[in-house]
mmCIF file of C-alpha atoms in Angstrom:
data_model
loop_
_atom_site.group_PDB
_atom_site.id
_atom_site.type_symbol
_atom_site.label_atom_id
_atom_site.label_comp_id
_atom_site.label_asym_id
_atom_site.label_seq_id
_atom_site.Cartn_x
_atom_site.Cartn_y
_atom_site.Cartn_z
ATOM 1 C CA ASP A 257 101.849 109.356 85.919
ATOM 2 C CA GLN A 258 103.424 105.942 87.353
ATOM 3 C CA GLN A 259 106.075 107.346 90.876
ATOM 4 C CA VAL A 260 107.376 104.175 91.207
ATOM 5 C CA LYS A 261 108.443 102.000 88.680
ATOM 6 C CA GLN A 262 109.535 98.020 89.016
ATOM 7 C CA ASN A 263 111.105 97.636 85.082
ATOM 8 C CA SER A 264 111.518 93.849 85.646
ATOM 9 C CA PRO A 265 107.375 92.430 85.937
ATOM 10 C CA SER A 266 109.532 88.995 86.360
ATOM 11 C CA LEU A 267 112.961 87.746 87.843
ATOM 12 C CA SER A 268 113.960 83.705 87.991
ATOM 13 C CA VAL A 269 116.931 82.912 90.444
ATOM 14 C CA GLN A 270 118.524 80.093 91.744
ATOM 15 C CA GLU A 271 117.643 78.474 95.795
ATOM 16 C CA GLY A 272 121.054 79.633 97.494
ATOM 17 C CA ARG A 273 121.964 82.676 95.166
ATOM 18 C CA ILE A 274 120.858 86.306 95.152
ATOM 19 C CA SER A 275 117.256 87.646 94.189
ATOM 20 C CA ILE A 276 118.662 91.676 93.420
ATOM 21 C CA LEU A 277 114.621 93.387 92.783
ATOM 22 C CA ASN A 278 115.084 97.057 91.669
ATOM 23 C CA CYS A 279 112.500 99.600 92.030
ATOM 24 C CA ASP A 280 113.289 103.359 91.160
ATOM 25 C CA TYR A 281 110.811 106.591 92.048
ATOM 26 C CA THR A 282 110.494 110.115 90.316
ATOM 27 C CA ASN A 283 109.017 111.724 93.479
ATOM 28 C CA SER A 284 111.330 113.720 95.317
ATOM 29 C CA MET A 285 109.201 114.023 98.179
ATOM 30 C CA PHE A 286 108.464 110.093 99.310
ATOM 31 C CA ASP A 287 110.394 109.734 102.544
ATOM 32 C CA TYR A 288 109.905 106.138 103.422
ATOM 33 C CA PHE A 289 110.247 103.198 101.476
ATOM 34 C CA LEU A 290 108.582 100.266 102.209
ATOM 35 C CA TRP A 291 108.804 96.815 100.717
ATOM 36 C CA TYR A 292 105.880 94.118 100.562
ATOM 37 C CA LYS A 293 105.731 89.660 99.470
ATOM 38 C CA LYS A 294 102.356 89.041 97.802
ATOM 39 C CA TYR A 295 101.457 84.893 97.458
ATOM 40 C CA PRO A 296 98.724 84.014 95.242
ATOM 41 C CA ALA A 297 95.153 84.850 97.546
ATOM 42 C CA GLU A 298 96.390 86.216 99.685
ATOM 43 C CA GLY A 299 97.127 90.662 100.974
ATOM 44 C CA PRO A 300 100.643 91.980 100.484
ATOM 45 C CA THR A 301 102.638 91.265 103.718
ATOM 46 C CA PHE A 302 105.216 93.452 105.248
ATOM 47 C CA LEU A 303 109.035 92.501 104.552
ATOM 48 C CA ILE A 304 110.982 95.348 105.178
ATOM 49 C CA SER A 305 111.336 99.374 105.485
ATOM 50 C CA ILE A 306 113.407 102.297 105.546
ATOM 51 C CA SER A 307 113.649 105.891 105.512
ATOM 52 C CA SER A 308 115.063 109.030 104.002
ATOM 53 C CA ILE A 309 118.138 109.312 106.645
ATOM 54 C CA LYS A 310 119.410 105.450 105.236
ATOM 55 C CA ASP A 311 121.271 104.099 102.677
ATOM 56 C CA LYS A 312 120.694 100.224 104.202
ATOM 57 C CA ASN A 313 118.394 98.513 106.373
ATOM 58 C CA GLU A 314 119.132 95.225 107.167
ATOM 59 C CA ASP A 315 116.752 92.175 108.371
ATOM 60 C CA GLY A 316 118.303 89.042 108.500
ATOM 61 C CA ARG A 317 118.242 86.943 104.287
ATOM 62 C CA PHE A 318 116.307 90.587 102.874
ATOM 63 C CA THR A 319 118.799 93.954 102.871
ATOM 64 C CA VAL A 320 117.499 96.871 101.417
ATOM 65 C CA PHE A 321 119.684 100.459 99.654
ATOM 66 C CA LEU A 322 118.980 103.633 99.257
ATOM 67 C CA ASN A 323 120.206 105.586 96.423
ATOM 68 C CA LYS A 324 118.027 108.707 97.095
ATOM 69 C CA SER A 325 120.731 110.693 94.256
ATOM 70 C CA ALA A 326 119.804 108.022 92.025
ATOM 71 C CA LYS A 327 116.216 107.698 92.981
ATOM 72 C CA HIS A 328 116.386 104.009 92.983
ATOM 73 C CA LEU A 329 116.303 101.676 95.741
ATOM 74 C CA SER A 330 116.691 97.400 95.595
ATOM 75 C CA LEU A 331 116.011 94.780 97.794
ATOM 76 C CA HIS A 332 118.523 91.940 98.674
ATOM 77 C CA ILE A 333 117.850 88.319 99.764
ATOM 78 C CA VAL A 334 120.687 86.124 100.549
ATOM 79 C CA PRO A 335 120.239 82.976 99.553
ATOM 80 C CA SER A 336 117.396 82.732 98.209
ATOM 81 C CA GLN A 337 115.183 80.330 99.784
ATOM 82 C CA PRO A 338 111.995 78.563 97.420
ATOM 83 C CA GLY A 339 109.448 79.399 99.805
ATOM 84 C CA ASP A 340 110.742 82.735 98.679
ATOM 85 C CA SER A 341 108.759 82.928 95.590
ATOM 86 C CA ALA A 342 105.762 85.438 95.626
ATOM 87 C CA VAL A 343 105.159 89.087 93.967
ATOM 88 C CA TYR A 344 107.557 91.137 95.492
ATOM 89 C CA PHE A 345 105.790 95.114 95.566
ATOM 90 C CA CYS A 346 107.591 98.266 96.095
ATOM 91 C CA ALA A 347 105.604 101.134 98.168
ATOM 92 C CA ALA A 348 106.417 104.517 98.901
ATOM 93 C CA ARG A 349 105.471 106.954 100.822
ATOM 94 C CA ILE A 350 105.931 111.261 101.946
ATOM 95 C CA THR A 351 105.318 111.229 106.126
ATOM 96 C CA GLY A 352 102.894 112.900 106.882
ATOM 97 C CA THR A 353 98.727 112.424 108.880
ATOM 98 C CA ALA A 354 97.940 110.416 105.803
ATOM 99 C CA SER A 355 100.711 108.746 104.378
ATOM 100 C CA LYS A 356 99.462 107.323 101.637
ATOM 101 C CA LEU A 357 101.355 104.197 100.092
ATOM 102 C CA THR A 358 102.269 105.160 96.371
ATOM 103 C CA PHE A 359 103.123 101.355 94.957
ATOM 104 C CA GLY A 360 105.176 99.151 92.112
ATOM 105 C CA THR A 361 103.551 97.824 88.980
ATOM 106 C CA GLY A 362 105.599 94.204 91.234
ATOM 107 C CA THR A 363 107.658 92.052 89.922
ATOM 108 C CA ARG A 364 107.414 88.213 90.045
ATOM 109 C CA LEU A 365 110.278 86.437 92.444
ATOM 110 C CA GLN A 366 110.586 82.880 91.406
ATOM 111 C CA VAL A 367 112.951 80.634 93.137
ATOM 112 C CA THR A 368 114.517 77.667 91.870
ATOM 113 C CA LEU A 369 116.048 74.796 93.523
ATOM 114 C CA GLU B 166 97.519 86.646 116.086
ATOM 115 C CA ALA B 167 95.521 90.268 114.982
ATOM 116 C CA GLU B 168 94.797 90.103 111.514
ATOM 117 C CA VAL B 169 92.157 92.056 108.753
ATOM 118 C CA ALA B 170 88.925 90.102 107.498
ATOM 119 C CA GLN B 171 87.473 90.699 104.647
ATOM 120 C CA SER B 172 84.516 88.834 102.882
ATOM 121 C CA PRO B 173 84.022 87.712 100.805
ATOM 122 C CA ARG B 174 86.260 86.687 99.400
ATOM 123 C CA TYR B 175 85.027 86.304 95.764
ATOM 124 C CA LYS B 176 82.481 87.619 93.777
ATOM 125 C CA ILE B 177 81.246 88.113 91.155
ATOM 126 C CA THR B 178 78.250 89.808 89.830
ATOM 127 C CA GLU B 179 76.852 91.285 85.959
ATOM 128 C CA LYS B 180 77.609 94.698 84.582
ATOM 129 C CA SER B 181 74.985 97.314 86.297
ATOM 130 C CA GLN B 182 74.383 95.487 89.800
ATOM 131 C CA ALA B 183 75.039 96.365 93.166
ATOM 132 C CA VAL B 184 78.247 95.045 95.036
ATOM 133 C CA ALA B 185 79.777 95.108 98.302
ATOM 134 C CA PHE B 186 82.254 94.434 100.046
ATOM 135 C CA TRP B 187 83.638 93.889 104.474
ATOM 136 C CA CYS B 188 86.639 94.571 106.462
ATOM 137 C CA ASP B 189 87.289 94.478 109.425
ATOM 138 C CA PRO B 190 90.423 95.867 110.621
ATOM 139 C CA ILE B 191 93.277 94.650 113.543
ATOM 140 C CA SER B 192 91.859 95.668 116.816
ATOM 141 C CA GLY B 193 92.550 99.382 117.738
ATOM 142 C CA HIS B 194 93.833 100.082 114.522
ATOM 143 C CA ALA B 195 92.619 103.605 113.402
ATOM 144 C CA THR B 196 93.072 103.980 109.980
ATOM 145 C CA LEU B 197 91.663 101.729 107.441
ATOM 146 C CA TYR B 198 92.712 101.533 103.975
ATOM 147 C CA TRP B 199 90.979 100.157 100.751
ATOM 148 C CA TYR B 200 92.908 99.385 98.181
ATOM 149 C CA ARG B 201 91.977 98.604 94.473
ATOM 150 C CA GLN B 202 94.424 96.441 92.410
ATOM 151 C CA ILE B 203 93.835 95.533 88.608
ATOM 152 C CA LEU B 204 95.845 92.296 87.368
ATOM 153 C CA GLY B 205 99.949 92.726 86.364
ATOM 154 C CA GLN B 206 99.360 96.710 88.048
ATOM 155 C CA GLY B 207 100.124 97.337 92.527
ATOM 156 C CA PRO B 208 97.592 98.760 95.092
ATOM 157 C CA GLU B 209 96.206 101.890 94.160
ATOM 158 C CA LEU B 210 94.336 103.295 97.183
ATOM 159 C CA LEU B 211 91.271 104.310 97.247
ATOM 160 C CA VAL B 212 89.958 105.542 100.115
ATOM 161 C CA GLN B 213 91.243 106.061 103.439
ATOM 162 C CA PHE B 214 89.587 106.540 107.025
ATOM 163 C CA GLN B 215 90.962 108.024 109.738
ATOM 164 C CA ASP B 216 89.088 107.187 112.909
ATOM 165 C CA GLU B 217 84.901 107.828 110.935
ATOM 166 C CA SER B 218 86.642 110.037 108.892
ATOM 167 C CA VAL B 219 87.157 109.895 105.038
ATOM 168 C CA VAL B 220 90.472 111.818 104.416
ATOM 169 C CA ASP B 221 91.774 111.416 101.137
ATOM 170 C CA ASP B 222 88.973 109.639 98.903
ATOM 171 C CA SER B 223 90.928 111.260 95.990
ATOM 172 C CA GLN B 224 90.761 108.036 93.930
ATOM 173 C CA LEU B 225 87.601 106.931 94.156
ATOM 174 C CA PRO B 226 85.230 107.286 91.739
ATOM 175 C CA LYS B 227 82.699 108.485 93.559
ATOM 176 C CA ASP B 228 79.775 108.902 91.366
ATOM 177 C CA ARG B 229 79.844 104.433 91.400
ATOM 178 C CA PHE B 230 81.538 104.201 94.508
ATOM 179 C CA SER B 231 80.558 105.231 97.941
ATOM 180 C CA ALA B 232 82.826 104.027 101.049
ATOM 181 C CA GLU B 233 81.339 104.317 104.821
ATOM 182 C CA ARG B 234 82.412 103.441 108.441
ATOM 183 C CA LEU B 235 79.968 103.839 110.171
ATOM 184 C CA LYS B 236 80.771 103.570 113.772
ATOM 185 C CA GLY B 237 85.408 103.802 113.460
ATOM 186 C CA VAL B 238 85.399 100.566 113.054
ATOM 187 C CA ASP B 239 84.557 98.088 110.663
ATOM 188 C CA SER B 240 84.138 100.005 106.539
ATOM 189 C CA THR B 241 82.087 98.766 103.294
ATOM 190 C CA LEU B 242 82.877 99.715 100.446
ATOM 191 C CA LYS B 243 79.811 99.318 97.950
ATOM 192 C CA ILE B 244 80.070 99.757 93.687
ATOM 193 C CA GLN B 245 76.498 100.871 91.450
ATOM 194 C CA PRO B 246 76.472 100.002 89.424
ATOM 195 C CA ALA B 247 79.159 97.614 88.664
ATOM 196 C CA GLU B 248 81.054 98.259 85.156
ATOM 197 C CA LEU B 249 83.438 95.809 83.524
ATOM 198 C CA GLY B 250 86.023 97.726 83.881
ATOM 199 C CA ASP B 251 86.026 97.188 88.044
ATOM 200 C CA SER B 252 86.619 93.652 87.708
ATOM 201 C CA ALA B 253 89.766 94.022 90.079
ATOM 202 C CA MET B 254 91.018 92.438 93.839
ATOM 203 C CA TYR B 255 89.525 95.131 96.096
ATOM 204 C CA LEU B 256 92.040 94.765 99.592
ATOM 205 C CA CYS B 257 92.031 96.631 103.269
ATOM 206 C CA ALA B 258 94.113 97.521 104.841
ATOM 207 C CA SER B 259 94.693 98.827 108.958
ATOM 208 C CA SER B 260 97.737 100.414 110.968
ATOM 209 C CA LEU B 261 97.388 102.053 114.266
ATOM 210 C CA PHE B 262 97.615 106.428 113.921
ATOM 211 C CA VAL B 263 101.123 107.990 114.557
ATOM 212 C CA ALA B 264 101.513 111.479 113.205
ATOM 213 C CA LEU B 265 105.147 111.652 111.539
ATOM 214 C CA GLY B 266 105.678 108.100 112.155
ATOM 215 C CA ASP B 267 105.844 104.869 110.571
ATOM 216 C CA ASN B 268 102.790 103.098 110.538
ATOM 217 C CA GLU B 269 102.452 99.839 108.762
ATOM 218 C CA GLN B 270 99.350 99.469 107.175
ATOM 219 C CA PHE B 271 98.783 95.259 107.807
ATOM 220 C CA PHE B 272 96.312 93.859 104.214
ATOM 221 C CA GLY B 273 93.521 91.620 104.241
ATOM 222 C CA PRO B 274 93.213 88.567 101.685
ATOM 223 C CA GLY B 275 91.036 90.882 99.780
ATOM 224 C CA THR B 276 87.687 90.731 98.501
ATOM 225 C CA ARG B 277 88.771 89.198 94.613
ATOM 226 C CA LEU B 278 85.904 91.060 91.469
ATOM 227 C CA THR B 279 84.760 90.146 88.346
ATOM 228 C CA VAL B 280 82.183 91.231 86.097
ATOM 229 C CA LEU B 281 80.343 89.939 83.974
#
């Protein structure tokens, strides 16, 4: 049972335009959400996160939006740059002492010139 | 900059052989995680340690996989015997222990295992 879903396996965006990556979840107990970026042959690196008490969190070019009623979050990258080309994973957790992350399957973003 | 170290980076083995992976977390990080990432999927938690104690190993195939963190610092993940379906990237991550708070996980570069 896939509790965190990223239905778009790939996305291609032109440099300078907006990239929107989507993520859906089914477990209403999730209360903290994270986005990780992964380059080939490297481990995932933390990008941005959002608590369920918020609906938006912004960090430079990256903004994450959370719609709890729809169990949906999205990552916006504006403007997109070639260095943003990577696989992006959405992850969710239930806050607690054993804060296990449940990851989505990832979306490969390609930013073209 | 502090990093999570993993070795080896790549491992090729034949099925039925034993393999072991090593992880050294960021200094001071009490929590250590082992994940498995199969191609085309997201990382899946195998085992989580808090210091030297196992907190969650519900997804660890215990008939063939074992993990230890004897002194609460570095950790070893072992597979014996390896099967074809074990081919994957094995990722180690660590985090500070913050009860009920944010505990960003920092990942190592991973060990890519190929079982022939």
